[in-house]
Amino acid sequence: MRLFLTGLASLCLVSLAEAGTLVVQPVAIPEWKAVYGRVEARDTLAARARVGGTLVSLDVSEGDAVKGGQRIAVVRDDKIDFQVSALDAQLKALVAQLQNAESELARGQTLVEKGVSTSQRLDQLRTQVDVFRNQIAAAEAQRQVVVQQGAEGDVLAPNDGKVLTVPVTKGSVVMAGETVATLGGGGFFLRLSIPERHADLLEMGASLAVETANGALEGRLAKIYPQIEGGRVTADVEVADLPTDFVDARLLVRVPVGKRQAILVPASAVASRSGIDTLRISSEGVESDRTVVLGERHGDDVEILSGLSAGDAVVLP
């Protein structure tokens, strides 16, 4: 909490510093509420299988970082290869029939020119050629659809992020639309659940203290959700350099839920003897020691809970 003192305290504590004494006055300091926040991904996305079949390849595991569009698994449906082979055979048959129909059309054209055949027969041969050509086009389009289904066996990452869960294993049978991996993307933040009695005291953009294994970090209250569930209000905190090794990990967060008046003095002015804390007080030119009860430290200052009143002059060391 040392990081979050306002400059007001420092201004109020130096009224008579040049003369060697300090006239103390109450200053406003934040009132903190300690809660736990969870490290969560901003977006939770599912990488789903687009076709049903057997999972023949699984290229990621929990904790891996992936890029959007990266292949993370392969689903193969053996029926697709058979369908492609059947369509290839059908295309060969149609091509052979088309060639035969074109030969018949050429002979019919010759016979009409010689007056042996009729124009009606020639029109029938032309129609037959057109039918075979259209059947070939339809078969080729159908083949492209089947080939595309085979290509959709590649399961792709929907966005950049980290793999959170992989609920399937290599060799398992998956259905179309089944989740192969769950990704967390869009960055990470802390999600808080604060008692609703403090809801009116929360301010957007307020600074918070986040305790991590590597020390305290400063966060910013980025969003307060309007719906209260179970007597608690939900809020999101943005933290630079937030540790994201473990998603859903809980971190201690100190949230400002108001302000209170306190008397602060420099910690160097406090003398401790036999477990008793004292301050040197100047009153009408006479100096004397006064016993005080100390509170929390705020940077280089310490809070005085009792033994000191507003307007007292503290002798600085």
PDB file of C-alpha atoms in Angstrom:
ATOM      1  CA  MET A   1       0.000   0.000   0.000  1.00  0.00           C
ATOM      2  CA  ARG A   2       3.043   2.257   0.122  1.00  0.00           C
ATOM      3  CA  LEU A   3       2.632   2.832  -3.593  1.00  0.00           C
ATOM      4  CA  PHE A   4      -0.761   4.452  -3.318  1.00  0.00           C
ATOM      5  CA  LEU A   5      -0.420   7.413  -0.925  1.00  0.00           C
ATOM      6  CA  THR A   6      -1.642  10.701  -2.274  1.00  0.00           C
ATOM      7  CA  GLY A   7       0.560  13.744  -2.405  1.00  0.00           C
ATOM      8  CA  LEU A   8      -1.794  15.441   0.070  1.00  0.00           C
ATOM      9  CA  ALA A   9      -0.149  13.776   3.067  1.00  0.00           C
ATOM     10  CA  SER A  10       3.289  15.024   2.166  1.00  0.00           C
ATOM     11  CA  LEU A  11       2.023  18.576   1.694  1.00  0.00           C
ATOM     12  CA  CYS A  12       0.303  18.589   5.094  1.00  0.00           C
ATOM     13  CA  LEU A  13       3.294  17.231   6.966  1.00  0.00           C
ATOM     14  CA  VAL A  14       5.821  19.921   6.144  1.00  0.00           C
ATOM     15  CA  SER A  15       4.139  23.038   7.470  1.00  0.00           C
ATOM     16  CA  LEU A  16       6.953  23.872   9.916  1.00  0.00           C
ATOM     17  CA  ALA A  17       9.712  21.533   8.757  1.00  0.00           C
ATOM     18  CA  GLU A  18      12.153  24.410   8.161  1.00  0.00           C
ATOM     19  CA  ALA A  19      11.961  25.394  11.856  1.00  0.00           C
ATOM     20  CA  GLY A  20      12.746  21.819  13.020  1.00  0.00           C
ATOM     21  CA  THR A  21       9.179  21.048  14.099  1.00  0.00           C
ATOM     22  CA  LEU A  22       6.168  19.645  12.339  1.00  0.00           C
ATOM     23  CA  VAL A  23       2.622  20.765  13.110  1.00  0.00           C
ATOM     24  CA  VAL A  24       0.496  17.723  12.351  1.00  0.00           C
ATOM     25  CA  GLN A  25      -2.935  17.883  10.775  1.00  0.00           C
ATOM     26  CA  PRO A  26      -5.309  15.036   9.811  1.00  0.00           C
ATOM     27  CA  VAL A  27      -5.001  13.943   6.197  1.00  0.00           C
ATOM     28  CA  ALA A  28      -7.215  11.693   4.071  1.00  0.00           C
ATOM     29  CA  ILE A  29      -5.754   8.269   3.337  1.00  0.00           C
ATOM     30  CA  PRO A  30      -7.379   5.359   1.452  1.00  0.00           C
ATOM     31  CA  GLU A  31      -9.335   2.729   3.332  1.00  0.00           C
ATOM     32  CA  TRP A  32      -8.360  -0.680   1.962  1.00  0.00           C
ATOM     33  CA  LYS A  33     -10.369  -3.889   1.640  1.00  0.00           C
ATOM     34  CA  ALA A  34      -8.383  -7.093   1.146  1.00  0.00           C
ATOM     35  CA  VAL A  35     -10.022  -9.536  -1.271  1.00  0.00           C
ATOM     36  CA  TYR A  36      -8.833 -12.320  -3.541  1.00  0.00           C
ATOM     37  CA  GLY A  37      -8.922 -11.990  -7.316  1.00  0.00           C
ATOM     38  CA  ARG A  38      -8.683 -14.744  -9.911  1.00  0.00           C
ATOM     39  CA  VAL A  39      -6.426 -14.600 -12.949  1.00  0.00           C
ATOM     40  CA  GLU A  40      -8.753 -15.109 -15.915  1.00  0.00           C
ATOM     41  CA  ALA A  41      -8.467 -14.876 -19.676  1.00  0.00           C
ATOM     42  CA  ARG A  42     -10.465 -12.101 -21.271  1.00  0.00           C
ATOM     43  CA  ASP A  43     -11.820 -14.459 -23.956  1.00  0.00           C
ATOM     44  CA  THR A  44     -12.379 -18.189 -23.527  1.00  0.00           C
ATOM     45  CA  LEU A  45     -12.571 -19.821 -26.950  1.00  0.00           C
ATOM     46  CA  ALA A  46     -13.232 -23.401 -28.013  1.00  0.00           C
ATOM     47  CA  ALA A  47     -11.303 -25.011 -30.867  1.00  0.00           C
ATOM     48  CA  ARG A  48     -13.893 -27.390 -32.331  1.00  0.00           C
ATOM     49  CA  ALA A  49     -13.741 -30.228 -34.824  1.00  0.00           C
ATOM     50  CA  ARG A  50     -15.449 -29.294 -38.102  1.00  0.00           C
ATOM     51  CA  VAL A  51     -15.943 -32.895 -39.205  1.00  0.00           C
ATOM     52  CA  GLY A  52     -16.511 -36.129 -37.352  1.00  0.00           C
ATOM     53  CA  GLY A  53     -13.927 -38.865 -37.330  1.00  0.00           C
ATOM     54  CA  THR A  54     -10.854 -40.185 -35.546  1.00  0.00           C
ATOM     55  CA  LEU A  55      -8.342 -37.821 -33.933  1.00  0.00           C
ATOM     56  CA  VAL A  56      -5.127 -38.939 -35.625  1.00  0.00           C
ATOM     57  CA  SER A  57      -2.919 -36.053 -34.494  1.00  0.00           C
ATOM     58  CA  LEU A  58      -2.867 -33.797 -31.425  1.00  0.00           C
ATOM     59  CA  ASP A  59      -0.169 -31.128 -31.595  1.00  0.00           C
ATOM     60  CA  VAL A  60      -0.769 -29.154 -28.361  1.00  0.00           C
ATOM     61  CA  SER A  61      -1.145 -29.724 -24.648  1.00  0.00           C
ATOM     62  CA  GLU A  62      -2.202 -27.637 -21.662  1.00  0.00           C
ATOM     63  CA  GLY A  63      -0.138 -24.480 -21.249  1.00  0.00           C
ATOM     64  CA  ASP A  64       1.065 -24.201 -24.869  1.00  0.00           C
ATOM     65  CA  ALA A  65       0.904 -20.799 -26.571  1.00  0.00           C
ATOM     66  CA  VAL A  66      -0.754 -20.868 -30.014  1.00  0.00           C
ATOM     67  CA  LYS A  67      -1.351 -18.405 -32.837  1.00  0.00           C
ATOM     68  CA  GLY A  68      -4.648 -17.777 -34.569  1.00  0.00           C
ATOM     69  CA  GLY A  69      -5.107 -20.223 -37.482  1.00  0.00           C
ATOM     70  CA  GLN A  70      -2.429 -22.604 -36.201  1.00  0.00           C
ATOM     71  CA  ARG A  71      -3.240 -26.294 -36.645  1.00  0.00           C
ATOM     72  CA  ILE A  72      -3.604 -27.935 -33.267  1.00  0.00           C
ATOM     73  CA  ALA A  73      -5.098 -31.320 -34.229  1.00  0.00           C
ATOM     74  CA  VAL A  74      -6.149 -33.436 -37.206  1.00  0.00           C
ATOM     75  CA  VAL A  75      -9.412 -35.357 -37.493  1.00  0.00           C
ATOM     76  CA  ARG A  76      -9.622 -37.944 -40.274  1.00  0.00           C
ATOM     77  CA  ASP A  77     -12.733 -39.590 -41.665  1.00  0.00           C
ATOM     78  CA  ASP A  78     -11.760 -42.669 -43.711  1.00  0.00           C
ATOM     79  CA  LYS A  79     -15.051 -42.498 -45.618  1.00  0.00           C
ATOM     80  CA  ILE A  80     -13.928 -39.302 -47.324  1.00  0.00           C
ATOM     81  CA  ASP A  81     -11.144 -41.088 -49.231  1.00  0.00           C
ATOM     82  CA  PHE A  82     -13.626 -43.690 -50.452  1.00  0.00           C
ATOM     83  CA  GLN A  83     -16.049 -40.963 -51.508  1.00  0.00           C
ATOM     84  CA  VAL A  84     -13.310 -39.201 -53.484  1.00  0.00           C
ATOM     85  CA  SER A  85     -12.376 -42.493 -55.199  1.00  0.00           C
ATOM     86  CA  ALA A  86     -16.010 -43.147 -56.088  1.00  0.00           C
ATOM     87  CA  LEU A  87     -16.405 -39.677 -57.564  1.00  0.00           C
ATOM     88  CA  ASP A  88     -13.178 -40.073 -59.566  1.00  0.00           C
ATOM     89  CA  ALA A  89     -14.529 -43.309 -61.068  1.00  0.00           C
ATOM     90  CA  GLN A  90     -17.851 -41.611 -61.806  1.00  0.00           C
ATOM     91  CA  LEU A  91     -16.030 -38.758 -63.544  1.00  0.00           C
ATOM     92  CA  LYS A  92     -14.068 -41.203 -65.720  1.00  0.00           C
ATOM     93  CA  ALA A  93     -17.301 -42.896 -66.770  1.00  0.00           C
ATOM     94  CA  LEU A  94     -18.949 -39.578 -67.577  1.00  0.00           C
ATOM     95  CA  VAL A  95     -15.909 -38.411 -69.565  1.00  0.00           C
ATOM     96  CA  ALA A  96     -16.024 -41.638 -71.612  1.00  0.00           C
ATOM     97  CA  GLN A  97     -19.756 -41.192 -72.230  1.00  0.00           C
ATOM     98  CA  LEU A  98     -19.154 -37.558 -73.236  1.00  0.00           C
ATOM     99  CA  GLN A  99     -16.496 -38.590 -75.731  1.00  0.00           C
ATOM    100  CA  ASN A 100     -18.851 -41.170 -77.207  1.00  0.00           C
ATOM    101  CA  ALA A 101     -21.694 -38.625 -77.386  1.00  0.00           C
ATOM    102  CA  GLU A 102     -19.416 -36.101 -79.115  1.00  0.00           C
ATOM    103  CA  SER A 103     -18.447 -38.771 -81.692  1.00  0.00           C
ATOM    104  CA  GLU A 104     -22.126 -39.549 -82.289  1.00  0.00           C
ATOM    105  CA  LEU A 105     -22.809 -35.842 -82.702  1.00  0.00           C
ATOM    106  CA  ALA A 106     -20.018 -35.492 -85.264  1.00  0.00           C
ATOM    107  CA  ARG A 107     -21.377 -38.462 -87.293  1.00  0.00           C
ATOM    108  CA  GLY A 108     -24.894 -37.106 -87.034  1.00  0.00           C
ATOM    109  CA  GLN A 109     -23.726 -33.755 -88.363  1.00  0.00           C
ATOM    110  CA  THR A 110     -22.151 -35.504 -91.353  1.00  0.00           C
ATOM    111  CA  LEU A 111     -25.290 -37.532 -92.042  1.00  0.00           C
ATOM    112  CA  VAL A 112     -27.471 -34.436 -91.913  1.00  0.00           C
ATOM    113  CA  GLU A 113     -25.206 -32.693 -94.372  1.00  0.00           C
ATOM    114  CA  LYS A 114     -25.582 -35.705 -96.719  1.00  0.00           C
ATOM    115  CA  GLY A 115     -29.332 -35.714 -96.199  1.00  0.00           C
ATOM    116  CA  VAL A 116     -29.338 -39.192 -94.623  1.00  0.00           C
ATOM    117  CA  SER A 117     -30.352 -38.141 -91.074  1.00  0.00           C
ATOM    118  CA  THR A 118     -32.869 -35.618 -89.779  1.00  0.00           C
ATOM    119  CA  SER A 119     -32.324 -32.387 -87.849  1.00  0.00           C
ATOM    120  CA  GLN A 120     -34.417 -33.793 -84.999  1.00  0.00           C
ATOM    121  CA  ARG A 121     -31.914 -36.597 -84.468  1.00  0.00           C
ATOM    122  CA  LEU A 122     -29.083 -34.039 -84.541  1.00  0.00           C
ATOM    123  CA  ASP A 123     -30.786 -31.987 -81.802  1.00  0.00           C
ATOM    124  CA  GLN A 124     -31.118 -35.100 -79.658  1.00  0.00           C
ATOM    125  CA  LEU A 125     -27.386 -35.782 -80.016  1.00  0.00           C
ATOM    126  CA  ARG A 126     -26.544 -32.164 -79.061  1.00  0.00           C
ATOM    127  CA  THR A 127     -28.783 -32.417 -75.986  1.00  0.00           C
ATOM    128  CA  GLN A 128     -27.129 -35.649 -74.954  1.00  0.00           C
ATOM    129  CA  VAL A 129     -23.677 -34.019 -75.167  1.00  0.00           C
ATOM    130  CA  ASP A 130     -24.885 -31.081 -73.034  1.00  0.00           C
ATOM    131  CA  VAL A 131     -26.306 -33.474 -70.453  1.00  0.00           C
ATOM    132  CA  PHE A 132     -23.028 -35.326 -70.074  1.00  0.00           C
ATOM    133  CA  ARG A 133     -21.091 -32.054 -69.763  1.00  0.00           C
ATOM    134  CA  ASN A 134     -23.404 -30.830 -67.008  1.00  0.00           C
ATOM    135  CA  GLN A 135     -23.165 -34.174 -65.205  1.00  0.00           C
ATOM    136  CA  ILE A 136     -19.367 -33.900 -65.301  1.00  0.00           C
ATOM    137  CA  ALA A 137     -19.524 -30.351 -63.880  1.00  0.00           C
ATOM    138  CA  ALA A 138     -21.851 -31.520 -61.088  1.00  0.00           C
ATOM    139  CA  ALA A 139     -19.590 -34.476 -60.252  1.00  0.00           C
ATOM    140  CA  GLU A 140     -16.506 -32.216 -60.151  1.00  0.00           C
ATOM    141  CA  ALA A 141     -18.304 -29.789 -57.818  1.00  0.00           C
ATOM    142  CA  GLN A 142     -19.350 -32.663 -55.582  1.00  0.00           C
ATOM    143  CA  ARG A 143     -15.780 -33.915 -55.545  1.00  0.00           C
ATOM    144  CA  GLN A 144     -14.548 -30.468 -54.458  1.00  0.00           C
ATOM    145  CA  VAL A 145     -17.063 -30.520 -51.598  1.00  0.00           C
ATOM    146  CA  VAL A 146     -15.801 -33.888 -50.395  1.00  0.00           C
ATOM    147  CA  VAL A 147     -12.150 -32.808 -50.727  1.00  0.00           C
ATOM    148  CA  GLN A 148     -12.959 -29.667 -48.715  1.00  0.00           C
ATOM    149  CA  GLN A 149     -14.529 -31.833 -46.016  1.00  0.00           C
ATOM    150  CA  GLY A 150     -11.278 -33.747 -45.811  1.00  0.00           C
ATOM    151  CA  ALA A 151      -9.306 -30.493 -45.523  1.00  0.00           C
ATOM    152  CA  GLU A 152     -11.588 -29.382 -42.692  1.00  0.00           C
ATOM    153  CA  GLY A 153     -10.233 -32.242 -40.647  1.00  0.00           C
ATOM    154  CA  ASP A 154      -7.539 -29.785 -39.514  1.00  0.00           C
ATOM    155  CA  VAL A 155      -8.590 -28.251 -36.185  1.00  0.00           C
ATOM    156  CA  LEU A 156      -7.397 -24.638 -36.122  1.00  0.00           C
ATOM    157  CA  ALA A 157      -6.863 -22.251 -33.227  1.00  0.00           C
ATOM    158  CA  PRO A 158      -9.567 -19.550 -33.416  1.00  0.00           C
ATOM    159  CA  ASN A 159      -7.282 -16.841 -31.983  1.00  0.00           C
ATOM    160  CA  ASP A 160      -3.947 -16.175 -30.308  1.00  0.00           C
ATOM    161  CA  GLY A 161      -3.827 -17.449 -26.760  1.00  0.00           C
ATOM    162  CA  LYS A 162      -2.860 -20.167 -24.328  1.00  0.00           C
ATOM    163  CA  VAL A 163      -4.238 -23.698 -24.277  1.00  0.00           C
ATOM    164  CA  LEU A 164      -6.193 -24.137 -21.050  1.00  0.00           C
ATOM    165  CA  THR A 165      -7.741 -27.604 -21.411  1.00  0.00           C
ATOM    166  CA  VAL A 166      -7.527 -30.503 -23.869  1.00  0.00           C
ATOM    167  CA  PRO A 167     -10.467 -32.825 -23.099  1.00  0.00           C
ATOM    168  CA  VAL A 168      -9.644 -35.398 -25.816  1.00  0.00           C
ATOM    169  CA  THR A 169      -6.745 -37.738 -26.538  1.00  0.00           C
ATOM    170  CA  LYS A 170      -5.119 -38.954 -29.718  1.00  0.00           C
ATOM    171  CA  GLY A 171      -7.018 -41.873 -31.248  1.00  0.00           C
ATOM    172  CA  SER A 172     -10.390 -40.889 -29.780  1.00  0.00           C
ATOM    173  CA  VAL A 173     -13.496 -40.494 -31.931  1.00  0.00           C
ATOM    174  CA  VAL A 174     -14.905 -36.971 -32.086  1.00  0.00           C
ATOM    175  CA  MET A 175     -18.123 -35.628 -33.560  1.00  0.00           C
ATOM    176  CA  ALA A 176     -18.504 -32.527 -35.690  1.00  0.00           C
ATOM    177  CA  GLY A 177     -18.658 -29.504 -33.384  1.00  0.00           C
ATOM    178  CA  GLU A 178     -17.004 -31.274 -30.440  1.00  0.00           C
ATOM    179  CA  THR A 179     -14.422 -29.263 -28.473  1.00  0.00           C
ATOM    180  CA  VAL A 180     -10.850 -30.429 -28.994  1.00  0.00           C
ATOM    181  CA  ALA A 181      -9.147 -27.691 -26.914  1.00  0.00           C
ATOM    182  CA  THR A 182     -10.140 -24.649 -24.891  1.00  0.00           C
ATOM    183  CA  LEU A 183      -8.062 -21.505 -25.354  1.00  0.00           C
ATOM    184  CA  GLY A 184      -7.700 -18.378 -23.271  1.00  0.00           C
ATOM    185  CA  GLY A 185      -7.004 -15.296 -25.375  1.00  0.00           C
ATOM    186  CA  GLY A 186      -7.407 -11.559 -25.565  1.00  0.00           C
ATOM    187  CA  GLY A 187      -5.057 -10.947 -22.631  1.00  0.00           C
ATOM    188  CA  PHE A 188      -5.419 -11.725 -18.936  1.00  0.00           C
ATOM    189  CA  PHE A 189      -6.915  -9.756 -16.061  1.00  0.00           C
ATOM    190  CA  LEU A 190      -7.924 -10.142 -12.431  1.00  0.00           C
ATOM    191  CA  ARG A 191     -11.593 -10.717 -11.622  1.00  0.00           C
ATOM    192  CA  LEU A 192     -12.738  -9.639  -8.176  1.00  0.00           C
ATOM    193  CA  SER A 193     -15.832 -10.515  -6.160  1.00  0.00           C
ATOM    194  CA  ILE A 194     -16.450  -7.771  -3.603  1.00  0.00           C
ATOM    195  CA  PRO A 195     -19.226  -7.603  -0.955  1.00  0.00           C
ATOM    196  CA  GLU A 196     -22.073  -5.459  -2.163  1.00  0.00           C
ATOM    197  CA  ARG A 197     -21.840  -3.098   0.832  1.00  0.00           C
ATOM    198  CA  HIS A 198     -18.696  -1.708  -0.813  1.00  0.00           C
ATOM    199  CA  ALA A 199     -20.244  -1.371  -4.288  1.00  0.00           C
ATOM    200  CA  ASP A 200     -21.017   2.362  -3.975  1.00  0.00           C
ATOM    201  CA  LEU A 201     -17.455   3.067  -2.821  1.00  0.00           C
ATOM    202  CA  LEU A 202     -15.761   1.578  -5.895  1.00  0.00           C
ATOM    203  CA  GLU A 203     -14.462   4.017  -8.499  1.00  0.00           C
ATOM    204  CA  MET A 204     -13.557   3.270 -12.111  1.00  0.00           C
ATOM    205  CA  GLY A 205      -9.849   3.769 -12.740  1.00  0.00           C
ATOM    206  CA  ALA A 206      -8.922   3.532  -9.051  1.00  0.00           C
ATOM    207  CA  SER A 207      -5.449   2.172  -8.257  1.00  0.00           C
ATOM    208  CA  LEU A 208      -5.185  -1.144  -6.432  1.00  0.00           C
ATOM    209  CA  ALA A 209      -2.344  -3.077  -4.815  1.00  0.00           C
ATOM    210  CA  VAL A 210      -1.867  -6.652  -6.050  1.00  0.00           C
ATOM    211  CA  GLU A 211       0.318  -9.038  -4.038  1.00  0.00           C
ATOM    212  CA  THR A 212       2.276 -11.543  -6.137  1.00  0.00           C
ATOM    213  CA  ALA A 213       5.113 -13.940  -5.484  1.00  0.00           C
ATOM    214  CA  ASN A 214       7.508 -11.401  -7.015  1.00  0.00           C
ATOM    215  CA  GLY A 215       6.271  -8.452  -4.982  1.00  0.00           C
ATOM    216  CA  ALA A 216       3.504  -5.875  -5.116  1.00  0.00           C
ATOM    217  CA  LEU A 217       2.079  -4.676  -8.424  1.00  0.00           C
ATOM    218  CA  GLU A 218      -0.150  -1.736  -9.205  1.00  0.00           C
ATOM    219  CA  GLY A 219      -3.467  -2.427 -10.902  1.00  0.00           C
ATOM    220  CA  ARG A 220      -6.342  -0.341 -12.240  1.00  0.00           C
ATOM    221  CA  LEU A 221     -10.039  -0.975 -11.723  1.00  0.00           C
ATOM    222  CA  ALA A 222     -11.100  -1.321 -15.375  1.00  0.00           C
ATOM    223  CA  LYS A 223     -14.727  -2.441 -15.174  1.00  0.00           C
ATOM    224  CA  ILE A 224     -17.481  -2.779 -12.596  1.00  0.00           C
ATOM    225  CA  TYR A 225     -20.353  -5.092 -13.564  1.00  0.00           C
ATOM    226  CA  PRO A 226     -23.841  -3.770 -12.748  1.00  0.00           C
ATOM    227  CA  GLN A 227     -25.369  -7.113 -11.752  1.00  0.00           C
ATOM    228  CA  ILE A 228     -24.905  -8.275  -8.147  1.00  0.00           C
ATOM    229  CA  GLU A 229     -24.954 -12.032  -7.628  1.00  0.00           C
ATOM    230  CA  GLY A 230     -24.971 -13.742  -4.258  1.00  0.00           C
ATOM    231  CA  GLY A 231     -24.481 -10.452  -2.434  1.00  0.00           C
ATOM    232  CA  ARG A 232     -21.247  -9.672  -4.271  1.00  0.00           C
ATOM    233  CA  VAL A 233     -20.328  -7.287  -7.074  1.00  0.00           C
ATOM    234  CA  THR A 234     -17.927  -8.384  -9.823  1.00  0.00           C
ATOM    235  CA  ALA A 235     -15.117  -6.153 -11.056  1.00  0.00           C
ATOM    236  CA  ASP A 236     -12.177  -6.532 -13.446  1.00  0.00           C
ATOM    237  CA  VAL A 237      -8.677  -5.250 -12.741  1.00  0.00           C
ATOM    238  CA  GLU A 238      -6.013  -4.591 -15.362  1.00  0.00           C
ATOM    239  CA  VAL A 239      -2.467  -5.285 -14.139  1.00  0.00           C
ATOM    240  CA  ALA A 240       0.734  -4.771 -16.095  1.00  0.00           C
ATOM    241  CA  ASP A 241       3.097  -7.777 -15.977  1.00  0.00           C
ATOM    242  CA  LEU A 242       0.394  -9.920 -14.386  1.00  0.00           C
ATOM    243  CA  PRO A 243       1.751 -13.462 -13.801  1.00  0.00           C
ATOM    244  CA  THR A 244      -0.217 -15.783 -16.079  1.00  0.00           C
ATOM    245  CA  ASP A 245       1.583 -19.067 -15.508  1.00  0.00           C
ATOM    246  CA  PHE A 246      -1.547 -20.398 -13.783  1.00  0.00           C
ATOM    247  CA  VAL A 247      -4.989 -19.370 -14.975  1.00  0.00           C
ATOM    248  CA  ASP A 248      -7.624 -19.095 -12.216  1.00  0.00           C
ATOM    249  CA  ALA A 249      -4.843 -18.577  -9.652  1.00  0.00           C
ATOM    250  CA  ARG A 250      -5.907 -16.420  -6.709  1.00  0.00           C
ATOM    251  CA  LEU A 251      -3.986 -13.271  -5.803  1.00  0.00           C
ATOM    252  CA  LEU A 252      -4.489 -10.962  -2.831  1.00  0.00           C
ATOM    253  CA  VAL A 253      -5.778  -7.560  -3.909  1.00  0.00           C
ATOM    254  CA  ARG A 254      -6.186  -4.459  -1.743  1.00  0.00           C
ATOM    255  CA  VAL A 255      -9.112  -2.409  -3.018  1.00  0.00           C
ATOM    256  CA  PRO A 256      -9.735   1.229  -1.963  1.00  0.00           C
ATOM    257  CA  VAL A 257     -13.275   1.366  -0.562  1.00  0.00           C
ATOM    258  CA  GLY A 258     -13.246   4.912   0.801  1.00  0.00           C
ATOM    259  CA  LYS A 259     -11.070   7.344   2.730  1.00  0.00           C
ATOM    260  CA  ARG A 260     -10.469   8.101   6.380  1.00  0.00           C
ATOM    261  CA  GLN A 261      -8.721  10.818   8.374  1.00  0.00           C
ATOM    262  CA  ALA A 262      -5.396   9.966   9.972  1.00  0.00           C
ATOM    263  CA  ILE A 263      -2.410  11.699  11.539  1.00  0.00           C
ATOM    264  CA  LEU A 264       0.923  10.861   9.942  1.00  0.00           C
ATOM    265  CA  VAL A 265       4.420  11.707  11.132  1.00  0.00           C
ATOM    266  CA  PRO A 266       7.838  10.797   9.729  1.00  0.00           C
ATOM    267  CA  ALA A 267       8.903   7.405  11.001  1.00  0.00           C
ATOM    268  CA  SER A 268      12.332   8.858  11.841  1.00  0.00           C
ATOM    269  CA  ALA A 269      10.705  11.099  14.493  1.00  0.00           C
ATOM    270  CA  VAL A 270       9.566   8.081  16.536  1.00  0.00           C
ATOM    271  CA  ALA A 271      11.846   6.832  19.261  1.00  0.00           C
ATOM    272  CA  SER A 272      11.422   3.368  20.771  1.00  0.00           C
ATOM    273  CA  ARG A 273      12.688   2.614  24.281  1.00  0.00           C
ATOM    274  CA  SER A 274      11.920  -0.623  26.136  1.00  0.00           C
ATOM    275  CA  GLY A 275       9.077  -1.369  23.727  1.00  0.00           C
ATOM    276  CA  ILE A 276       7.455   2.045  24.196  1.00  0.00           C
ATOM    277  CA  ASP A 277       7.131   4.443  21.240  1.00  0.00           C
ATOM    278  CA  THR A 278       7.509   8.149  21.951  1.00  0.00           C
ATOM    279  CA  LEU A 279       7.531  11.439  20.076  1.00  0.00           C
ATOM    280  CA  ARG A 280       9.286  14.664  21.048  1.00  0.00           C
ATOM    281  CA  ILE A 281       6.620  17.354  21.360  1.00  0.00           C
ATOM    282  CA  SER A 282       7.210  21.102  21.535  1.00  0.00           C
ATOM    283  CA  SER A 283       4.614  23.139  23.455  1.00  0.00           C
ATOM    284  CA  GLU A 284       5.155  26.849  24.202  1.00  0.00           C
ATOM    285  CA  GLY A 285       8.885  26.437  23.779  1.00  0.00           C
ATOM    286  CA  VAL A 286       9.107  23.464  26.134  1.00  0.00           C
ATOM    287  CA  GLU A 287       9.982  20.023  24.734  1.00  0.00           C
ATOM    288  CA  SER A 288       8.744  16.785  26.259  1.00  0.00           C
ATOM    289  CA  ASP A 289       8.377  13.135  25.319  1.00  0.00           C
ATOM    290  CA  ARG A 290       4.924  11.783  24.669  1.00  0.00           C
ATOM    291  CA  THR A 291       3.957   8.100  24.425  1.00  0.00           C
ATOM    292  CA  VAL A 292       2.070   7.215  21.225  1.00  0.00           C
ATOM    293  CA  VAL A 293       0.521   4.130  19.652  1.00  0.00           C
ATOM    294  CA  LEU A 294       1.662   3.484  16.116  1.00  0.00           C
ATOM    295  CA  GLY A 295      -0.439   2.224  13.236  1.00  0.00           C
ATOM    296  CA  GLU A 296       0.373   1.315   9.635  1.00  0.00           C
ATOM    297  CA  ARG A 297       3.418   2.466   7.751  1.00  0.00           C
ATOM    298  CA  HIS A 298       2.799   4.643   4.672  1.00  0.00           C
ATOM    299  CA  GLY A 299       6.072   4.965   2.858  1.00  0.00           C
ATOM    300  CA  ASP A 300       8.427   7.057   5.036  1.00  0.00           C
ATOM    301  CA  ASP A 301       5.552   8.037   7.357  1.00  0.00           C
ATOM    302  CA  VAL A 302       3.766   6.170  10.110  1.00  0.00           C
ATOM    303  CA  GLU A 303       0.198   6.580  11.330  1.00  0.00           C
ATOM    304  CA  ILE A 304      -0.383   7.682  14.943  1.00  0.00           C
ATOM    305  CA  LEU A 305      -3.442   5.975  16.440  1.00  0.00           C
ATOM    306  CA  SER A 306      -3.390   7.703  19.822  1.00  0.00           C
ATOM    307  CA  GLY A 307      -1.250  10.089  21.855  1.00  0.00           C
ATOM    308  CA  LEU A 308      -1.174  12.873  19.277  1.00  0.00           C
ATOM    309  CA  SER A 309      -3.751  15.480  18.309  1.00  0.00           C
ATOM    310  CA  ALA A 310      -4.165  17.871  15.430  1.00  0.00           C
ATOM    311  CA  GLY A 311      -2.085  21.012  15.939  1.00  0.00           C
ATOM    312  CA  ASP A 312       0.638  19.356  18.017  1.00  0.00           C
ATOM    313  CA  ALA A 313       4.178  20.313  17.067  1.00  0.00           C
ATOM    314  CA  VAL A 314       6.483  17.325  16.632  1.00  0.00           C
ATOM    315  CA  VAL A 315      10.201  17.927  16.953  1.00  0.00           C
ATOM    316  CA  LEU A 316      12.012  16.467  13.970  1.00  0.00           C
ATOM    317  CA  PRO A 317      15.318  14.663  14.503  1.00  0.00           C
TER     318      PRO A 317
END
